[in-house]
Short mmCIF file of N, CA and C in Angstrom, two decimals:
data_model
loop_
_atom_site.label_atom_id
_atom_site.label_comp_id
_atom_site.label_asym_id
_atom_site.label_seq_id
_atom_site.Cartn_x
_atom_site.Cartn_y
_atom_site.Cartn_z
N MET A 1 133.32 -33.08 -18.03
CA MET A 1 133.56 -32.42 -19.36
C MET A 1 132.93 -31.25 -19.18
N ALA A 2 133.38 -30.31 -19.69
CA ALA A 2 133.10 -28.90 -19.75
C ALA A 2 131.82 -28.76 -20.86
N PRO A 3 130.61 -27.80 -20.18
CA PRO A 3 129.48 -27.65 -21.14
C PRO A 3 129.87 -27.04 -22.41
N LYS A 4 129.21 -27.59 -23.63
CA LYS A 4 129.37 -26.98 -24.48
C LYS A 4 128.12 -25.85 -24.76
N GLU A 5 128.42 -24.49 -25.45
CA GLU A 5 127.28 -23.68 -25.41
C GLU A 5 127.26 -23.15 -26.96
N ILE A 6 125.83 -22.83 -27.16
CA ILE A 6 125.64 -22.20 -28.48
C ILE A 6 124.60 -21.08 -28.23
N ARG A 7 124.89 -19.66 -28.66
CA ARG A 7 124.18 -18.86 -28.24
C ARG A 7 123.70 -17.77 -29.57
N LEU A 8 122.29 -17.79 -30.08
CA LEU A 8 121.77 -17.27 -31.17
C LEU A 8 120.94 -16.14 -30.78
N GLU A 9 120.72 -15.00 -31.57
CA GLU A 9 119.75 -14.03 -31.34
C GLU A 9 119.21 -13.57 -32.69
N ARG A 10 117.77 -13.36 -32.54
CA ARG A 10 117.04 -12.95 -33.71
C ARG A 10 115.92 -12.09 -33.33
N HIS A 11 116.24 -10.93 -34.12
CA HIS A 11 115.06 -9.86 -33.90
C HIS A 11 113.58 -10.18 -34.46
N VAL A 12 112.59 -9.90 -33.92
CA VAL A 12 111.10 -10.42 -34.31
C VAL A 12 110.39 -8.91 -34.56
N ALA A 13 110.01 -8.90 -35.47
CA ALA A 13 108.89 -7.77 -35.68
C ALA A 13 107.72 -7.93 -35.01
N ALA A 14 107.60 -8.34 -33.53
CA ALA A 14 106.31 -8.58 -33.13
C ALA A 14 106.50 -7.95 -31.56
N THR A 15 105.48 -7.83 -30.64
CA THR A 15 105.73 -7.70 -29.34
C THR A 15 106.39 -8.58 -28.43
N PRO A 16 106.91 -8.44 -27.59
CA PRO A 16 107.15 -9.67 -26.32
C PRO A 16 106.30 -10.65 -26.08
N GLU A 17 105.01 -10.02 -26.14
CA GLU A 17 103.64 -11.00 -25.61
C GLU A 17 103.53 -11.90 -26.80
N GLN A 18 103.51 -11.19 -27.83
CA GLN A 18 103.39 -12.17 -29.13
C GLN A 18 104.41 -13.37 -29.30
N VAL A 19 105.48 -13.03 -29.05
CA VAL A 19 106.64 -13.61 -29.09
C VAL A 19 106.64 -14.76 -28.01
N TRP A 20 106.33 -14.49 -26.69
CA TRP A 20 106.06 -15.45 -25.76
C TRP A 20 104.89 -16.45 -25.68
N ALA A 21 103.84 -15.95 -26.54
CA ALA A 21 102.61 -16.70 -26.76
C ALA A 21 103.05 -17.96 -27.56
N VAL A 22 103.94 -17.60 -28.50
CA VAL A 22 104.48 -18.67 -29.67
C VAL A 22 105.31 -19.42 -28.95
N LEU A 23 106.35 -18.84 -28.33
CA LEU A 23 107.48 -19.72 -27.57
C LEU A 23 106.67 -20.68 -26.57
N THR A 24 105.36 -20.43 -25.96
CA THR A 24 104.95 -21.31 -24.81
C THR A 24 103.93 -22.12 -25.33
N ASP A 25 103.44 -22.05 -26.54
CA ASP A 25 102.31 -22.80 -27.23
C ASP A 25 103.03 -24.18 -27.54
N LEU A 26 103.12 -25.11 -26.69
CA LEU A 26 103.36 -26.58 -26.73
C LEU A 26 102.29 -27.17 -27.91
N ASN A 27 101.10 -27.14 -27.67
CA ASN A 27 99.98 -27.76 -28.30
C ASN A 27 100.37 -27.57 -29.88
N SER A 28 100.76 -26.41 -30.29
CA SER A 28 101.01 -25.94 -31.77
C SER A 28 102.38 -26.12 -32.05
N ALA A 29 103.48 -26.59 -31.31
CA ALA A 29 105.10 -26.41 -31.42
C ALA A 29 105.17 -27.31 -32.73
N ALA A 30 104.69 -28.39 -33.18
CA ALA A 30 105.03 -28.89 -34.03
C ALA A 30 104.39 -28.63 -35.52
N GLN A 31 103.38 -27.63 -35.34
CA GLN A 31 102.84 -26.82 -36.85
C GLN A 31 103.69 -25.75 -37.13
N THR A 32 104.32 -25.19 -35.77
CA THR A 32 105.20 -23.78 -35.60
C THR A 32 106.39 -24.33 -35.89
N LEU A 33 107.41 -25.36 -35.57
CA LEU A 33 108.71 -25.64 -35.65
C LEU A 33 108.80 -26.59 -36.71
N SER A 34 109.58 -26.10 -38.14
CA SER A 34 109.51 -27.04 -39.07
C SER A 34 110.27 -27.90 -38.93
N GLY A 35 111.45 -28.12 -38.16
CA GLY A 35 112.09 -29.26 -37.63
C GLY A 35 111.57 -30.41 -36.78
N VAL A 36 110.42 -30.14 -36.24
CA VAL A 36 109.64 -30.45 -35.26
C VAL A 36 108.82 -31.58 -35.76
N THR A 37 108.34 -33.17 -35.91
CA THR A 37 107.54 -33.51 -36.67
C THR A 37 106.48 -34.14 -35.67
N ARG A 38 106.60 -33.90 -34.41
CA ARG A 38 105.63 -34.67 -33.36
C ARG A 38 105.96 -33.93 -31.94
N VAL A 39 104.92 -33.67 -31.27
CA VAL A 39 104.98 -33.38 -29.76
C VAL A 39 103.72 -34.09 -29.01
N GLU A 40 104.17 -34.66 -28.21
CA GLU A 40 103.42 -35.54 -27.20
C GLU A 40 103.47 -34.98 -25.81
N ARG A 41 102.44 -34.43 -25.25
CA ARG A 41 102.47 -33.88 -23.97
C ARG A 41 102.66 -35.26 -22.76
N VAL A 42 103.30 -35.00 -21.94
CA VAL A 42 103.47 -36.08 -20.79
C VAL A 42 102.76 -35.68 -19.58
N ALA A 43 102.97 -34.38 -19.18
CA ALA A 43 102.56 -34.09 -17.91
C ALA A 43 102.48 -32.38 -17.99
N GLY A 44 101.47 -32.18 -17.03
CA GLY A 44 101.32 -30.76 -17.02
C GLY A 44 100.40 -30.09 -18.15
N ALA A 45 99.51 -29.05 -17.68
CA ALA A 45 98.73 -28.29 -18.59
C ALA A 45 99.47 -27.02 -18.96
N GLY A 46 98.96 -26.53 -20.12
CA GLY A 46 99.67 -25.32 -20.53
C GLY A 46 101.23 -25.24 -20.47
N TYR A 47 101.75 -24.19 -20.29
CA TYR A 47 103.05 -23.83 -20.13
C TYR A 47 103.40 -23.57 -18.67
N GLU A 48 103.95 -24.35 -17.59
CA GLU A 48 104.15 -24.07 -16.37
C GLU A 48 105.28 -25.01 -15.90
N VAL A 49 106.20 -24.52 -15.12
CA VAL A 49 107.29 -25.57 -14.34
C VAL A 49 106.98 -26.69 -14.32
N GLY A 50 107.59 -27.84 -14.76
CA GLY A 50 107.22 -29.23 -14.35
C GLY A 50 106.47 -29.62 -15.79
N THR A 51 106.02 -28.81 -16.73
CA THR A 51 105.13 -29.47 -17.81
C THR A 51 106.35 -30.34 -18.62
N ARG A 52 106.11 -31.55 -18.93
CA ARG A 52 106.95 -32.16 -19.47
C ARG A 52 106.43 -32.69 -21.20
N TRP A 53 107.01 -33.08 -22.12
CA TRP A 53 106.50 -33.35 -23.32
C TRP A 53 107.71 -34.09 -24.13
N ARG A 54 107.09 -35.03 -24.90
CA ARG A 54 108.25 -35.49 -25.86
C ARG A 54 108.36 -34.88 -27.29
N GLU A 55 109.19 -34.64 -27.69
CA GLU A 55 109.55 -34.07 -29.05
C GLU A 55 110.40 -34.58 -29.94
N THR A 56 109.76 -34.93 -31.18
CA THR A 56 110.17 -35.70 -32.27
C THR A 56 110.68 -34.68 -33.30
N ARG A 57 111.93 -34.91 -33.43
CA ARG A 57 112.78 -34.04 -34.58
C ARG A 57 113.54 -35.11 -35.62
N LYS A 58 113.51 -34.52 -36.81
CA LYS A 58 114.35 -35.07 -37.57
C LYS A 58 115.75 -34.44 -37.77
N MET A 59 116.79 -35.22 -37.38
CA MET A 59 118.28 -35.16 -37.60
C MET A 59 119.09 -35.97 -38.28
N PHE A 60 119.81 -35.60 -39.06
CA PHE A 60 120.59 -36.52 -39.76
C PHE A 60 119.85 -37.63 -40.48
N GLY A 61 118.68 -37.10 -40.99
CA GLY A 61 117.62 -37.95 -41.80
C GLY A 61 117.25 -39.08 -41.01
N LYS A 62 117.19 -38.90 -39.73
CA LYS A 62 116.35 -39.94 -39.23
C LYS A 62 115.67 -39.00 -37.79
N GLU A 63 114.52 -39.67 -37.56
CA GLU A 63 113.77 -39.30 -36.34
C GLU A 63 114.53 -39.33 -34.85
N ALA A 64 114.53 -38.58 -34.01
CA ALA A 64 114.85 -38.79 -32.99
C ALA A 64 113.98 -38.00 -31.61
N THR A 65 113.35 -38.80 -30.70
CA THR A 65 112.46 -38.07 -29.79
C THR A 65 113.30 -38.15 -28.42
N GLU A 66 113.04 -36.89 -28.08
CA GLU A 66 113.87 -36.61 -26.43
C GLU A 66 112.13 -36.06 -25.59
N GLU A 67 112.77 -36.33 -24.36
CA GLU A 67 111.71 -35.74 -23.23
C GLU A 67 112.34 -34.64 -22.83
N MET A 68 111.43 -33.64 -22.64
CA MET A 68 112.06 -32.33 -22.20
C MET A 68 110.87 -31.93 -21.16
N TRP A 69 111.38 -30.88 -20.51
CA TRP A 69 110.49 -30.48 -19.27
C TRP A 69 110.76 -28.84 -18.99
N VAL A 70 110.05 -28.13 -18.77
CA VAL A 70 110.18 -26.89 -18.23
C VAL A 70 110.67 -26.86 -16.98
N ALA A 71 111.84 -26.09 -16.82
CA ALA A 71 112.56 -26.11 -15.54
C ALA A 71 112.31 -24.62 -15.00
N GLU A 72 112.36 -23.79 -15.59
CA GLU A 72 112.12 -22.24 -15.12
C GLU A 72 111.39 -21.35 -15.89
N ILE A 73 110.36 -20.36 -15.37
CA ILE A 73 109.60 -19.63 -16.14
C ILE A 73 109.65 -17.99 -15.51
N ASP A 74 109.92 -16.98 -15.98
CA ASP A 74 109.83 -15.81 -15.81
C ASP A 74 109.25 -15.05 -16.77
N ALA A 75 107.62 -15.14 -17.00
CA ALA A 75 107.06 -14.77 -17.91
C ALA A 75 107.05 -12.99 -17.93
N PRO A 76 107.01 -12.44 -19.20
CA PRO A 76 107.23 -13.01 -20.38
C PRO A 76 108.55 -13.02 -21.06
N ARG A 77 109.60 -12.88 -19.98
CA ARG A 77 110.95 -12.52 -20.05
C ARG A 77 111.92 -13.77 -20.53
N ARG A 78 111.58 -14.81 -19.90
CA ARG A 78 112.74 -16.08 -20.15
C ARG A 78 112.05 -17.15 -19.38
N THR A 79 112.32 -18.38 -20.22
CA THR A 79 112.34 -19.81 -19.66
C THR A 79 113.21 -20.69 -19.98
N VAL A 80 113.25 -21.70 -19.19
CA VAL A 80 114.56 -22.55 -19.28
C VAL A 80 113.78 -24.12 -19.51
N VAL A 81 114.28 -24.96 -20.38
CA VAL A 81 114.10 -26.19 -20.70
C VAL A 81 114.81 -27.00 -20.73
N LYS A 82 114.77 -28.12 -20.13
CA LYS A 82 115.87 -29.19 -19.96
C LYS A 82 115.47 -30.38 -20.51
N ALA A 83 116.67 -31.44 -20.85
CA ALA A 83 116.35 -32.64 -21.01
C ALA A 83 117.48 -33.21 -20.69
N HIS A 84 117.30 -34.55 -20.47
CA HIS A 84 118.67 -35.58 -20.17
C HIS A 84 118.84 -36.73 -20.98
N SER A 85 119.67 -37.19 -21.94
CA SER A 85 119.90 -38.06 -22.54
C SER A 85 121.00 -38.68 -23.12
N SER A 86 121.15 -40.00 -22.80
CA SER A 86 122.43 -40.86 -22.89
C SER A 86 123.61 -40.17 -22.10
N GLY A 87 123.35 -40.03 -20.79
CA GLY A 87 124.30 -39.24 -20.01
C GLY A 87 124.60 -37.67 -20.20
N THR A 88 123.72 -37.18 -20.81
CA THR A 88 124.29 -36.04 -21.38
C THR A 88 122.85 -34.89 -20.75
N ASP A 89 123.33 -33.90 -19.98
CA ASP A 89 122.21 -33.02 -19.75
C ASP A 89 122.37 -31.80 -20.58
N TYR A 90 121.06 -31.28 -21.05
CA TYR A 90 120.87 -30.26 -22.20
C TYR A 90 119.85 -29.25 -21.51
N THR A 91 120.37 -28.22 -21.83
CA THR A 91 119.57 -26.77 -21.40
C THR A 91 119.33 -26.15 -22.48
N THR A 92 117.99 -25.59 -22.59
CA THR A 92 117.88 -24.43 -23.76
C THR A 92 117.14 -23.26 -22.96
N THR A 93 117.54 -22.03 -23.12
CA THR A 93 117.07 -20.88 -22.21
C THR A 93 116.70 -19.82 -23.49
N PHE A 94 115.53 -19.38 -23.31
CA PHE A 94 115.02 -18.27 -24.28
C PHE A 94 114.75 -17.03 -23.67
N THR A 95 115.15 -16.03 -23.88
CA THR A 95 115.06 -14.77 -23.62
C THR A 95 114.52 -13.66 -24.61
N VAL A 96 113.35 -13.23 -24.11
CA VAL A 96 112.50 -12.36 -24.77
C VAL A 96 112.57 -10.83 -24.15
N THR A 97 113.30 -9.89 -24.92
CA THR A 97 113.43 -8.68 -24.68
C THR A 97 113.04 -7.55 -25.66
N ALA A 98 112.14 -6.58 -25.11
CA ALA A 98 111.63 -5.54 -26.12
C ALA A 98 112.79 -4.73 -26.39
N ALA A 99 112.79 -4.69 -27.85
CA ALA A 99 113.93 -3.72 -28.47
C ALA A 99 113.28 -3.07 -29.59
N GLY A 100 113.04 -1.79 -29.23
CA GLY A 100 112.31 -0.92 -30.24
C GLY A 100 110.83 -1.29 -30.52
N PRO A 101 110.74 -1.14 -31.92
CA PRO A 101 109.16 -1.54 -32.22
C PRO A 101 109.08 -3.25 -32.30
N GLY A 102 110.01 -4.10 -31.73
CA GLY A 102 109.92 -5.27 -31.54
C GLY A 102 110.30 -6.06 -30.72
N THR A 103 111.00 -7.18 -31.00
CA THR A 103 111.54 -7.95 -29.98
C THR A 103 112.68 -8.52 -30.16
N ASP A 104 113.79 -8.90 -29.34
CA ASP A 104 115.00 -9.51 -29.38
C ASP A 104 114.55 -10.93 -28.82
N LEU A 105 114.76 -12.19 -29.51
CA LEU A 105 114.76 -13.22 -28.98
C LEU A 105 116.01 -14.09 -28.89
N THR A 106 116.37 -14.46 -27.56
CA THR A 106 117.78 -15.18 -27.58
C THR A 106 117.54 -16.57 -27.44
N MET A 107 118.17 -17.59 -28.05
CA MET A 107 118.20 -18.86 -27.63
C MET A 107 119.61 -19.17 -26.99
N THR A 108 119.62 -19.82 -26.21
CA THR A 108 121.12 -20.24 -25.33
C THR A 108 120.73 -21.87 -25.21
N PHE A 109 121.84 -22.66 -25.83
CA PHE A 109 121.85 -24.12 -25.55
C PHE A 109 123.18 -24.38 -25.14
N SER A 110 123.01 -25.47 -24.16
CA SER A 110 124.23 -26.00 -23.76
C SER A 110 124.01 -27.55 -23.32
N ALA A 111 125.13 -28.18 -23.80
CA ALA A 111 125.28 -29.69 -23.27
C ALA A 111 126.20 -30.04 -22.17
N GLU A 112 125.97 -30.78 -21.46
CA GLU A 112 127.13 -31.30 -20.41
C GLU A 112 127.00 -32.68 -20.10
N VAL A 113 127.91 -33.21 -20.72
CA VAL A 113 128.07 -34.58 -20.55
C VAL A 113 128.75 -35.01 -19.32
N GLY A 114 127.86 -35.75 -18.67
CA GLY A 114 128.00 -36.44 -17.24
C GLY A 114 129.14 -37.26 -17.14
N SER A 115 129.18 -38.27 -18.07
CA SER A 115 130.44 -39.17 -18.02
C SER A 115 131.76 -38.63 -18.77
N SER A 116 132.54 -39.04 -18.05
CA SER A 116 134.25 -38.48 -18.48
C SER A 116 134.75 -39.59 -19.05
N SER A 117 134.39 -40.80 -19.60
CA SER A 117 135.05 -41.85 -20.12
C SER A 117 135.93 -41.67 -20.93
N LEU A 118 136.83 -42.47 -21.53
CA LEU A 118 137.76 -42.22 -22.52
C LEU A 118 136.87 -42.54 -23.92
N VAL A 119 135.76 -43.21 -24.07
CA VAL A 119 135.04 -43.44 -25.11
C VAL A 119 134.32 -42.07 -25.32
N THR A 120 133.60 -41.81 -24.55
CA THR A 120 132.94 -40.55 -24.43
C THR A 120 133.67 -39.19 -25.02
N LYS A 121 135.03 -39.00 -24.29
CA LYS A 121 135.73 -38.20 -24.87
C LYS A 121 136.08 -38.03 -26.40
N VAL A 122 136.47 -39.50 -26.73
CA VAL A 122 136.64 -39.68 -28.06
C VAL A 122 135.53 -39.31 -29.12
N MET A 123 134.31 -39.82 -28.51
CA MET A 123 133.13 -39.60 -29.47
C MET A 123 132.78 -38.04 -29.63
N MET A 124 132.94 -37.33 -28.31
CA MET A 124 132.69 -35.92 -28.53
C MET A 124 133.84 -34.97 -29.43
N ALA A 125 134.99 -35.51 -28.94
CA ALA A 125 136.10 -34.90 -30.17
C ALA A 125 135.76 -35.18 -31.55
N VAL A 126 135.29 -36.46 -31.96
CA VAL A 126 135.17 -36.61 -33.20
C VAL A 126 133.74 -36.17 -33.73
N PHE A 127 132.41 -36.73 -33.12
CA PHE A 127 131.25 -35.82 -33.61
C PHE A 127 131.04 -34.58 -32.84
N GLY A 128 131.54 -33.90 -31.96
CA GLY A 128 131.09 -32.94 -31.32
C GLY A 128 131.20 -31.62 -32.06
N GLY A 129 131.85 -31.66 -33.18
CA GLY A 129 131.76 -30.56 -33.86
C GLY A 129 130.41 -30.32 -34.93
N ILE A 130 130.51 -31.97 -35.42
CA ILE A 130 128.99 -32.06 -36.48
C ILE A 130 127.93 -31.59 -35.77
N GLY A 131 127.97 -32.16 -34.62
CA GLY A 131 126.78 -31.95 -33.59
C GLY A 131 126.66 -30.66 -33.47
N MET A 132 127.39 -29.75 -32.99
CA MET A 132 127.32 -28.45 -32.76
C MET A 132 126.93 -27.57 -34.03
N LYS A 133 127.21 -28.11 -35.01
CA LYS A 133 127.01 -27.34 -36.53
C LYS A 133 125.57 -27.62 -36.73
N ALA A 134 125.05 -28.85 -36.61
CA ALA A 134 123.89 -29.22 -36.92
C ALA A 134 122.71 -28.73 -35.86
N THR A 135 123.00 -28.61 -34.81
CA THR A 135 122.43 -27.90 -33.43
C THR A 135 122.24 -26.33 -33.86
N THR A 136 123.32 -25.77 -34.23
CA THR A 136 123.22 -24.41 -34.56
C THR A 136 122.06 -24.05 -35.78
N LYS A 137 122.29 -24.82 -36.65
CA LYS A 137 121.19 -24.56 -38.15
C LYS A 137 119.85 -25.08 -37.43
N ALA A 138 119.72 -26.07 -36.57
CA ALA A 138 118.32 -26.44 -36.39
C ALA A 138 117.67 -25.39 -35.10
N MET A 139 118.57 -24.79 -34.30
CA MET A 139 118.39 -23.57 -33.55
C MET A 139 117.98 -22.42 -34.20
N ALA A 140 118.70 -21.69 -35.34
CA ALA A 140 118.36 -20.88 -36.20
C ALA A 140 117.10 -20.90 -36.97
N THR A 141 116.70 -22.27 -37.46
CA THR A 141 115.52 -22.80 -38.03
C THR A 141 114.54 -22.41 -36.92
N ASP A 142 114.65 -22.92 -35.95
CA ASP A 142 113.78 -22.57 -34.72
C ASP A 142 113.14 -21.17 -34.48
N LEU A 143 114.35 -20.27 -34.47
CA LEU A 143 114.28 -18.95 -34.22
C LEU A 143 113.61 -18.25 -35.31
N ASP A 144 113.85 -18.68 -36.57
CA ASP A 144 113.03 -17.86 -37.67
C ASP A 144 111.64 -18.54 -37.81
N ASP A 145 111.50 -19.94 -37.38
CA ASP A 145 110.01 -20.24 -37.48
C ASP A 145 109.22 -19.63 -36.36
N ILE A 146 109.75 -19.32 -35.04
CA ILE A 146 108.85 -18.60 -34.00
C ILE A 146 108.78 -17.37 -34.39
N ALA A 147 110.10 -16.64 -35.16
CA ALA A 147 109.68 -15.19 -35.73
C ALA A 147 108.38 -14.94 -36.52
N ALA A 148 108.47 -16.06 -37.59
CA ALA A 148 107.40 -15.94 -38.58
C ALA A 148 106.08 -16.31 -38.04
N ARG A 149 105.80 -17.06 -36.89
CA ARG A 149 104.30 -16.97 -36.52
C ARG A 149 103.95 -16.09 -35.74
N ALA A 150 105.26 -15.44 -34.89
CA ALA A 150 104.88 -14.41 -34.22
C ALA A 150 104.69 -12.92 -34.61
N GLU A 151 105.28 -13.19 -35.85
CA GLU A 151 104.83 -11.79 -36.75
C GLU A 151 103.26 -11.97 -37.53
N ALA A 152 103.29 -13.22 -37.95
CA ALA A 152 101.96 -13.18 -38.49
C ALA A 152 100.83 -13.12 -37.48
N ALA A 153 100.93 -13.22 -36.26
CA ALA A 153 99.89 -12.96 -35.24
C ALA A 153 99.72 -11.89 -34.89
N GLY A 154 100.85 -10.97 -35.39
CA GLY A 154 100.96 -9.33 -35.10
C GLY A 154 100.23 -8.34 -36.36
N ARG A 155 99.83 -9.10 -37.22
CA ARG A 155 99.30 -8.54 -38.68
C ARG A 155 97.60 -8.31 -38.50
#
C-alpha cells in the first residue's frame, strides 16, 4: 500500500539552535508537548542515532504508547524519527531552516502499511481519513508547542 504523508510548516521566532535544542530534548518532551503524557527512555543517552523511547499520547480519548527511535541526525538541520506498530512503518522528519530573524520548522509524517490484506485495505479506507485528520491536528499542536518553548528560551 502506498505511504500516506502529511507535511506541516511553522515559523518560529527563535534561532535554529534554540529550536533544535527543544526538538531534541527527550527528557523534557512530556512537559513541552501537550499531547504527550509520558516519555520513557529505552536506550541511548541524549539524542543520537539509535536512541529509543516509549511515547504515550492521548488519542481519541485513550492513551496509546509507541516505541520510537532516532534513525538519522544532521544537526542542527534535520532529524528522522521512526516507529513500527501493527504492521505499519511510521517516519517523522523534522527540518530546521534559518528564515530571516527566526526559523522555519517543517514536520513531515508518513505511514506505510506493510500488509496489503483486504482487511487492512478496508480499514485504511474507512478509518484512514479520520486518522489523517487527527494526526494533522496532533502535528500542528506539536509544532506550536515546540515553537512556544523555543521562543520562551530566546527571551
